[in-house]
Short mmCIF file of C-alpha atoms in Angstrom, two decimals:
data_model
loop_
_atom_site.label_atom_id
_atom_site.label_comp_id
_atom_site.label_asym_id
_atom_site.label_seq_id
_atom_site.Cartn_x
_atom_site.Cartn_y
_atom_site.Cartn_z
CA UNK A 1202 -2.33 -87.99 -119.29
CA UNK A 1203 -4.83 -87.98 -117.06
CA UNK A 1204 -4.38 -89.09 -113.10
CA UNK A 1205 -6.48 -91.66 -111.94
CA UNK A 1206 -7.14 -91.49 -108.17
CA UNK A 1207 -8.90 -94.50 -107.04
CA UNK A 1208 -10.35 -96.05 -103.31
CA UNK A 1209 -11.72 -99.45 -102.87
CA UNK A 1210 -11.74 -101.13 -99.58
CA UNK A 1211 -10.19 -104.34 -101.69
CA UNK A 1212 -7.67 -102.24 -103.31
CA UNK A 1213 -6.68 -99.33 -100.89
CA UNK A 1214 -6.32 -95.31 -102.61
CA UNK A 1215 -4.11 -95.81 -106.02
CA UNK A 1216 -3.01 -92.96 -107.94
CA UNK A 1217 -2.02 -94.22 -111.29
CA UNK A 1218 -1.14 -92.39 -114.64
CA UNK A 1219 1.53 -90.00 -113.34
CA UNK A 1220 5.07 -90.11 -114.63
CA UNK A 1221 8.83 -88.98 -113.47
CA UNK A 1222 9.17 -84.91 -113.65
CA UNK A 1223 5.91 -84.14 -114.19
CA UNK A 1224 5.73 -82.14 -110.95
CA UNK A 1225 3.16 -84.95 -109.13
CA UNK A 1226 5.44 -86.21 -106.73
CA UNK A 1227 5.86 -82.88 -104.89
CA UNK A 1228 2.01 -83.13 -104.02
CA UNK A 1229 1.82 -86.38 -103.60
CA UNK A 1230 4.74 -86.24 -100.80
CA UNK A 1231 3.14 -84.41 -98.65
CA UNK A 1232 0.86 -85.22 -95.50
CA UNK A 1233 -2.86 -84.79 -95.90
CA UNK A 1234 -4.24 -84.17 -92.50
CA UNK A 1235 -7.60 -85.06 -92.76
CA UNK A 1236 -9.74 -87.54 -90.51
CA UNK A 1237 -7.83 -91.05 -90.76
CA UNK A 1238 -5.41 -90.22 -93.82
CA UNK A 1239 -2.23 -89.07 -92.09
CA UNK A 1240 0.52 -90.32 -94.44
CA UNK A 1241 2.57 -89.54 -97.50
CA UNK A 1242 1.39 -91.19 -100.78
CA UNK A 1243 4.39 -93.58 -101.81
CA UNK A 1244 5.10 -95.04 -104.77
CA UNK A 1245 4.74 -99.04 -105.47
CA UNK A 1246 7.35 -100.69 -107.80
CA UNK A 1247 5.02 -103.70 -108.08
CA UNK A 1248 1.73 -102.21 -108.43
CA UNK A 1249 3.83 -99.25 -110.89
CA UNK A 1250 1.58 -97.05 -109.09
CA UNK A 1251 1.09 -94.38 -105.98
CA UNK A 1252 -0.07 -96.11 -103.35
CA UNK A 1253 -1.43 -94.79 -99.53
CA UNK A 1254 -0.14 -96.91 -96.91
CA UNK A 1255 -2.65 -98.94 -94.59
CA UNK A 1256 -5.76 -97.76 -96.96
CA UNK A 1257 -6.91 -101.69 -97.86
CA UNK A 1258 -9.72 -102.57 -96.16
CA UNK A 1259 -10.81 -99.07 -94.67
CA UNK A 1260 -12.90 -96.35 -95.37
CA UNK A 1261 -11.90 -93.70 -96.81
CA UNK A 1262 -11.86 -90.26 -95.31
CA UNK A 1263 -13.68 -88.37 -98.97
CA UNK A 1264 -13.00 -84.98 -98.36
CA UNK A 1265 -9.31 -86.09 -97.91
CA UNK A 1266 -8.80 -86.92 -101.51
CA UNK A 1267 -11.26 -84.27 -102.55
CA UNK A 1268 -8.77 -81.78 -101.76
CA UNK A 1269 -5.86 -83.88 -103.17
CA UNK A 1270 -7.35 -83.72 -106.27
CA UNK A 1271 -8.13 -80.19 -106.07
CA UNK A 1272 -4.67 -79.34 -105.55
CA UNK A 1273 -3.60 -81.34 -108.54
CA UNK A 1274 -6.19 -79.52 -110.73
CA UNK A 1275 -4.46 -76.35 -109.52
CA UNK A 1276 -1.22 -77.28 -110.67
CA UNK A 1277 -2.12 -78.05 -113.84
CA UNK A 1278 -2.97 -82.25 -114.46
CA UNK A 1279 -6.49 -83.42 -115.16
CA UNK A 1280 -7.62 -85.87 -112.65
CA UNK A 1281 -10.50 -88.31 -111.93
CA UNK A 1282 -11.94 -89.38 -108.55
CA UNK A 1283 -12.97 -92.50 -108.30
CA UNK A 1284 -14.60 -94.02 -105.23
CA UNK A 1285 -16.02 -97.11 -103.85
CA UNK A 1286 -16.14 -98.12 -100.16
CA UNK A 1287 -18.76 -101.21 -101.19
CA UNK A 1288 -16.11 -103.12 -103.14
CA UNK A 1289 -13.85 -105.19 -100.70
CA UNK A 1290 -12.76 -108.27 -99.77
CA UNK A 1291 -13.93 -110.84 -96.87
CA UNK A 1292 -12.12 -110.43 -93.62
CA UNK A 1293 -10.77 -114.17 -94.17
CA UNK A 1294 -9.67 -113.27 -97.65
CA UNK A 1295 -8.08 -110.36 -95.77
CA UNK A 1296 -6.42 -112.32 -93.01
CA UNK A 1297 -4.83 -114.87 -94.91
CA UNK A 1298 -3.58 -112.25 -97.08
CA UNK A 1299 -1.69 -110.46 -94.34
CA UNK A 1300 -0.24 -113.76 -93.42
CA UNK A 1301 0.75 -114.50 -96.61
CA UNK A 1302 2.93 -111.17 -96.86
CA UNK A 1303 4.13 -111.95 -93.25
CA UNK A 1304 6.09 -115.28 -94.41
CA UNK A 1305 7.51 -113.34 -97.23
CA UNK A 1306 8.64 -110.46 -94.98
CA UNK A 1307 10.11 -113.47 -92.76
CA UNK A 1308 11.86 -114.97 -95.72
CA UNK A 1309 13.03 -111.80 -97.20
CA UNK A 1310 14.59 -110.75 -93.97
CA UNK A 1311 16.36 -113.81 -93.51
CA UNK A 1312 18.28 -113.35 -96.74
CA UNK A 1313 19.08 -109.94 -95.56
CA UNK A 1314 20.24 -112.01 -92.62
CA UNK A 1315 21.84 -114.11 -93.80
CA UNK A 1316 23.63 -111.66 -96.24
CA UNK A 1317 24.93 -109.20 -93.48
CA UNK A 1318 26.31 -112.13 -90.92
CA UNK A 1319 28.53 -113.60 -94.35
CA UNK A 1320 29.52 -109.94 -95.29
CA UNK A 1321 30.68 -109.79 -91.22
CA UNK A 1322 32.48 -112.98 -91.13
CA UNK A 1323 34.37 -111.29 -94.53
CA UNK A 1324 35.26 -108.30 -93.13
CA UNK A 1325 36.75 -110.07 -89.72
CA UNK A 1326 38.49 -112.65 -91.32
CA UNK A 1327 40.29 -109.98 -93.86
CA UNK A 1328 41.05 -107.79 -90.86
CA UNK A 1329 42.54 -110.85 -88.95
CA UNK A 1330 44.78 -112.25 -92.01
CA UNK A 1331 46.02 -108.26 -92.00
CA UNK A 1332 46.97 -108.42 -88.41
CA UNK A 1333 48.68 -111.44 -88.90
CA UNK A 1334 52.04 -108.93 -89.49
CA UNK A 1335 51.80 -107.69 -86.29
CA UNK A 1336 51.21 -111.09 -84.73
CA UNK A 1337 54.32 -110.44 -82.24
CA UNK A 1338 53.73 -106.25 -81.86
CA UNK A 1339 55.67 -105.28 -84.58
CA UNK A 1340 55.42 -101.72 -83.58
CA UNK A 1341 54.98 -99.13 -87.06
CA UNK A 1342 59.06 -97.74 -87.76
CA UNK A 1343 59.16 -94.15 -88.06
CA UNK A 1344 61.08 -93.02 -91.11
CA UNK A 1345 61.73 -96.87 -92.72
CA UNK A 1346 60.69 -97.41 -95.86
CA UNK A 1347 58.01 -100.12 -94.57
CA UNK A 1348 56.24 -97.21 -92.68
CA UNK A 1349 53.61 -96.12 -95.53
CA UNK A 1350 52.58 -99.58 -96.05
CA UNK A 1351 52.31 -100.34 -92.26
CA UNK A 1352 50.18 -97.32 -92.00
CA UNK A 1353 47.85 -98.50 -94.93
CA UNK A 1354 47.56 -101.93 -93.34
CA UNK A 1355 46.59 -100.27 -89.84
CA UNK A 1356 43.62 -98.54 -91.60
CA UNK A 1357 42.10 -101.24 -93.62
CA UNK A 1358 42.43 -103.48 -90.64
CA UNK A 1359 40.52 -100.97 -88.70
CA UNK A 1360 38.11 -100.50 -91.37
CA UNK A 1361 37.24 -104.29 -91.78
CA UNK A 1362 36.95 -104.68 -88.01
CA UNK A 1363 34.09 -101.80 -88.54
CA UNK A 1364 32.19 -103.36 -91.04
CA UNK A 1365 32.49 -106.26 -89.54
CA UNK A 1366 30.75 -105.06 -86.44
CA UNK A 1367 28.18 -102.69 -88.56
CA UNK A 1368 27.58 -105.93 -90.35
CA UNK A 1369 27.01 -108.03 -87.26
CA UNK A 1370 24.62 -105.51 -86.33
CA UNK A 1371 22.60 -105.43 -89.53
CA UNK A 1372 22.40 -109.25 -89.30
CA UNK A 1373 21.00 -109.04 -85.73
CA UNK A 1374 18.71 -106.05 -87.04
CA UNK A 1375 16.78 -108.32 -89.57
CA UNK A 1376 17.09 -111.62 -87.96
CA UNK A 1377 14.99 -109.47 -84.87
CA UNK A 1378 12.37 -108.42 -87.81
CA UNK A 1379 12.77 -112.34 -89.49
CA UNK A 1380 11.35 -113.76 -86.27
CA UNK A 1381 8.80 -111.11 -85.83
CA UNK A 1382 7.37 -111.83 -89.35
CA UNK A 1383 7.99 -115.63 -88.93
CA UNK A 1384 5.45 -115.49 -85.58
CA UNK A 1385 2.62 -113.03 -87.25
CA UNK A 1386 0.57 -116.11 -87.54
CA UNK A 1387 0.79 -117.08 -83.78
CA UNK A 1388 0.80 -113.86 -82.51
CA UNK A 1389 -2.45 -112.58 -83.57
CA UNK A 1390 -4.50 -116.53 -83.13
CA UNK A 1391 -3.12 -116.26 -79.46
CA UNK A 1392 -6.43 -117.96 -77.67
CA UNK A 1393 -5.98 -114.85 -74.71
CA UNK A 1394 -5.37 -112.08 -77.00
CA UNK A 1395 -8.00 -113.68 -79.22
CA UNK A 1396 -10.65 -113.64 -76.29
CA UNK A 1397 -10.10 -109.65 -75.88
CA UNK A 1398 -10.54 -109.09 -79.52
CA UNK A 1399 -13.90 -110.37 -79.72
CA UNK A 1400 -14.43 -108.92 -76.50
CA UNK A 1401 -13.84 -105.74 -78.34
CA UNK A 1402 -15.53 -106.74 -81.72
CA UNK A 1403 -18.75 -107.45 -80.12
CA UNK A 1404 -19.00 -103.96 -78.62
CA UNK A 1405 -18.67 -102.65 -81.61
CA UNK A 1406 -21.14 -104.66 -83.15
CA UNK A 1407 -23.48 -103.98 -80.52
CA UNK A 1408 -22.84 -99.82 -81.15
CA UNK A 1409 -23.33 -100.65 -84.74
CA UNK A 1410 -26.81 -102.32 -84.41
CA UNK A 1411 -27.87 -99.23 -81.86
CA UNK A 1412 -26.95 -96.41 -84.55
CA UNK A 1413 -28.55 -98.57 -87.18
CA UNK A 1414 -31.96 -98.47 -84.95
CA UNK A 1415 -31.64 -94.81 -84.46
CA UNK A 1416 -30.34 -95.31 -80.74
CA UNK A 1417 -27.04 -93.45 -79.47
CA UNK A 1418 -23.55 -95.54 -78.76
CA UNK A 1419 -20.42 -94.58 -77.56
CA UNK A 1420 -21.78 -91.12 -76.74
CA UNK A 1421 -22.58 -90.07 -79.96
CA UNK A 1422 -25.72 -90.52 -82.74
CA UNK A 1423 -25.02 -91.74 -86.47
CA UNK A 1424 -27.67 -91.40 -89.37
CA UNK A 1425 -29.33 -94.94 -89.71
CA UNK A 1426 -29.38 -94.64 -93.47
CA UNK A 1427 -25.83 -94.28 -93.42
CA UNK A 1428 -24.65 -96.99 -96.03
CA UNK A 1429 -21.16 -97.39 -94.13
CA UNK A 1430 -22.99 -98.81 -91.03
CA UNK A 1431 -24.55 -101.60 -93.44
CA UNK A 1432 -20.42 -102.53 -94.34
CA UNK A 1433 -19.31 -102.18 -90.88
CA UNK A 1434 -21.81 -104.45 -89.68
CA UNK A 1435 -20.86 -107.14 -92.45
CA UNK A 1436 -17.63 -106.42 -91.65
CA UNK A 1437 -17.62 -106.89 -87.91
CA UNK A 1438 -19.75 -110.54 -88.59
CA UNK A 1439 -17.21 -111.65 -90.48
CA UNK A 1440 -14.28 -110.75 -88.27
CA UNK A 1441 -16.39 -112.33 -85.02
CA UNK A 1442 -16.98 -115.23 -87.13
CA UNK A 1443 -13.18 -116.04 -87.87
CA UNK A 1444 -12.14 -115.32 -84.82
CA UNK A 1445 -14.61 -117.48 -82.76
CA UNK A 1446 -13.29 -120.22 -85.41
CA UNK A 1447 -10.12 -120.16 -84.13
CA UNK A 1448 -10.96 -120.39 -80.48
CA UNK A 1449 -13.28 -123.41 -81.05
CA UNK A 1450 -9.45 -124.60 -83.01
CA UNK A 1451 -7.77 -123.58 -79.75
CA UNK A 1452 -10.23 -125.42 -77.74
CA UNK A 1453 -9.95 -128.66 -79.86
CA UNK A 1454 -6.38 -128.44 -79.01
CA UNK A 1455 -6.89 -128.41 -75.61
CA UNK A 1456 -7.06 -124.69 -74.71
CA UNK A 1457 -9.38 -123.99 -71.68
CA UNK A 1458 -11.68 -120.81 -71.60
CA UNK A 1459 -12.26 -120.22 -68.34
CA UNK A 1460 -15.22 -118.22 -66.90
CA UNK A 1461 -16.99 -117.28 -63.22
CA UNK A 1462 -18.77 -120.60 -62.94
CA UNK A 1463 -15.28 -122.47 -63.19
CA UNK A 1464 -13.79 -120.24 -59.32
CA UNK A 1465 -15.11 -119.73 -55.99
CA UNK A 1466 -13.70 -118.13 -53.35
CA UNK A 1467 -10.58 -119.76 -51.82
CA UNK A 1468 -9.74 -121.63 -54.79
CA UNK A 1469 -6.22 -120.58 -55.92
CA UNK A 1470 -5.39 -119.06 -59.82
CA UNK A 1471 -2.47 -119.74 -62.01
CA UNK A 1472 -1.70 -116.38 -63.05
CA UNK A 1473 1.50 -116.20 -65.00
CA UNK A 1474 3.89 -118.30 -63.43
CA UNK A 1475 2.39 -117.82 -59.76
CA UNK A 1476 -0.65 -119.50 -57.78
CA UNK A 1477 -2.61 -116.53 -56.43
CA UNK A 1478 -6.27 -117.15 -53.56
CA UNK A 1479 -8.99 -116.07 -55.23
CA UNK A 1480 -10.17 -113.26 -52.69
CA UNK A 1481 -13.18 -112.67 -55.22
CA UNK A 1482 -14.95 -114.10 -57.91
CA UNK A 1483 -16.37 -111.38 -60.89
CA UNK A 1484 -18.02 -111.97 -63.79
CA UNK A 1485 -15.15 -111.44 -65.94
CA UNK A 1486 -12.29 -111.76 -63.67
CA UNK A 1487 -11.08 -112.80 -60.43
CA UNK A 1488 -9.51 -110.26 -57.52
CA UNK A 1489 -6.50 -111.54 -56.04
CA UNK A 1490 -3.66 -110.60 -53.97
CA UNK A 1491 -1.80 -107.68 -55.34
CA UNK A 1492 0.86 -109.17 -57.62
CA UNK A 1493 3.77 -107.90 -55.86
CA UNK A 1494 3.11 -110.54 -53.61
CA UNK A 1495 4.24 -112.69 -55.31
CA UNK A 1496 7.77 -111.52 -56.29
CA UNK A 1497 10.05 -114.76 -55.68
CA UNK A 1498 7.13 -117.06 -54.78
CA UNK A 1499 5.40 -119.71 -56.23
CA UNK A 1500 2.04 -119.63 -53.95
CA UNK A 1501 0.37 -116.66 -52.63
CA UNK A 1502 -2.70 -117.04 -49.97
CA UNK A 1503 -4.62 -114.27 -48.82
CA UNK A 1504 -2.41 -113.93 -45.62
CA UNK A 1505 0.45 -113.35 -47.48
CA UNK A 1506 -1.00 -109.79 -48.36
CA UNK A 1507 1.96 -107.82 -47.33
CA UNK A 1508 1.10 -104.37 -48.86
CA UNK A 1509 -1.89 -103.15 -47.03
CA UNK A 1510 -4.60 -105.26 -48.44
CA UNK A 1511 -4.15 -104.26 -52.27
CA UNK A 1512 -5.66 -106.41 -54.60
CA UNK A 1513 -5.21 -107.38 -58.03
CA UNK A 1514 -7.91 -108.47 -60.64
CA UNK A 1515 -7.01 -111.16 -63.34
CA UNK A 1516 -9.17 -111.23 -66.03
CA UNK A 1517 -10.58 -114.89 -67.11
CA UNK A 1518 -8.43 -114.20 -70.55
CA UNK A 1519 -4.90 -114.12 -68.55
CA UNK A 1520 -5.82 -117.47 -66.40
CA UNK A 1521 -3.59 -120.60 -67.31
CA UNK A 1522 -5.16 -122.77 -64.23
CA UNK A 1523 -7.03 -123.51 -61.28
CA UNK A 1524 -6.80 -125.33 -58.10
CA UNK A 1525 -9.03 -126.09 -55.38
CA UNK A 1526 -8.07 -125.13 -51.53
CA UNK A 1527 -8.01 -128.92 -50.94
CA UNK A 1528 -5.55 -129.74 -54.24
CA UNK A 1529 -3.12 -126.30 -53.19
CA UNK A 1530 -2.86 -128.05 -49.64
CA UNK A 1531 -1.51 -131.44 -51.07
CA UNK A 1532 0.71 -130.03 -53.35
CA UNK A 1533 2.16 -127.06 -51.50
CA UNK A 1534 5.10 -128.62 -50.21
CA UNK A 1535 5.80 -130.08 -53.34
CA UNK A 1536 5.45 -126.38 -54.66
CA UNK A 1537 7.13 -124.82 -52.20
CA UNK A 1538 9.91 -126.70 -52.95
CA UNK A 1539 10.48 -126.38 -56.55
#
């Protein structure tokens, strides 16, 4: 048969037509060190396939699987290379597909869960109904004919009690990765961590534009007929246009994005969990008081400075409130209380 290697930006790099023993899967498993692919090829019960991880909606590095295939010709299989960076999927077709395999990770895990803290319970309450005949120390009697079994019971009581902790463990283990699935979603629309991924995005876009004009970015000069930079810059539109969706959600939900013309200086900051003087207003933060000022305390002013005039900057992203010198001096002894 022959092997099919395939890349699409929709699809990811398949490698289908092999089959057990022919000899693929010893190429196949190892690393190919080339540009961006730096991973083993594994194999895909669902797709009944060879799959590279984290290959959907990326570029491929060509001379990568050039080489792959070269190898294969060399060991004897015919092989095809197939490839197609143009064909892929919309970044919101993308995203929701992520977060689609995120709540089945998170539902998956919790039967694994929920599977390991019943197999625990098991396992204690067999090692407790064993111990039950040696409620009152019933010490093991050398030589009497009750010693074997007494022995026996000793061990599997002492084996259950290990599973039953190596089971508590596992269900701890996969209730961690449940939640972490379960909050994918919130995680990546977080409005602050949001705000410094477009921050990002945009440069990029902006670098994208200059190589497409014939102008250097990021220290370095791309060909403007390059048909990659025509995807990227599709790409990056896309991506800036979902995310700026979900802060205009944010917003409608009350989230505030706050910016230089909201400070001045004196006015005081909410910077996690502290109110911080603004000693300085930027244009995409605000300096403060060093932050170790405000270890144990609720308000910080600029005299409170106690390590040699350090300052801190908080960018507008990490800001969850503001306060005018006049407000702070109302409500300080209300703060300073709580």
């Amino acid at each position: 048969m022959t092997i099919e290697i395939t890349h699409t930006r929709r699809a990811g790099t398949l490698i289908e037509g092999t089959s057990r023993g022919d000899g693929s899967a010893a190429i196949l498993g190892l690393r190919e060190y080339g540009r961006t692919q730096r991973q083993r090829f594994r194999w895909s019960r669902n797709l009944d396939c060879w799959y590279l991880p984290h290959s959907r909606d990326h570029a491929t590095y060509t001379p990568s699987l050039e080489r792959l295939a070269q190898r294969l010709r060399d060991a004897g299989f015919e092989v095809t290379l197939t490839i197609d960076n143009a064909d892929r999927r919309s970044f919101s077709e993308a995203e929701k597909g992520r977060e689609e395999k995120a709540d089945s990770r998170a539902e998956r895990f919790g039967g694994y869960a929920d599977n390991a803290a019943r197999n625990s319970e098991a396992a204690w309450r067999s090692s407790h109904e064993i111990s039950e005949r040696f409620a009152f120390g019933q010490p093991i009697l050398i030589g009497h004919h009750s010693e074997g079994r007494a022995r026996r019971d000793h061990e599997r009581m002492d084996n259950a009690m290990r599973k039953s902790i190596s089971e508590r463990d596992r269900a701890r283990h996969w209730a961690d990765r449940e939640a972490a699935a379960a909050n994918y979603e919130r995680f990546r629309k977080d409005p602050g961590r949001t705000l410094r991924r477009l921050d990002k995005l945009r440069a990029d876009l902006r670098a994208v534009e200059k190589w497409q004009s014939g102008q250097s970015a990021k220290g370095f000069s791309r060909n403007p007929a390059d048909p990659e930079l025509e995807i990227e810059h599709q790409e990056l539109t896309e991506e800036i246009a979902h995310w700026e969706t979900v802060i205009k959600d944010a917003e409608a939900r009350g989230f505030k994005i706050w910016s230089k013309s909201d400070f001045r200086r004196g006015d005081f900051v909410h910077h996690r969990g502290t109110w911080y003087e603004v000693l300085r207003v930027n244009p995409k933060s605000v300096t403060i008081p060093h932050i170790h000022n405000g270890t144990g305390r609720r308000i910080v002013r600029a005299t409170d400075n106690r390590h040699d005039g350090w300052t801190w900057t908080v960018p507008y992203d990490d800001v969850s409130g503001r306060k005018s010198a006049d407000e702070m001096q109302q409500q300080q002894p209300q703060a300073e209380a709580a």
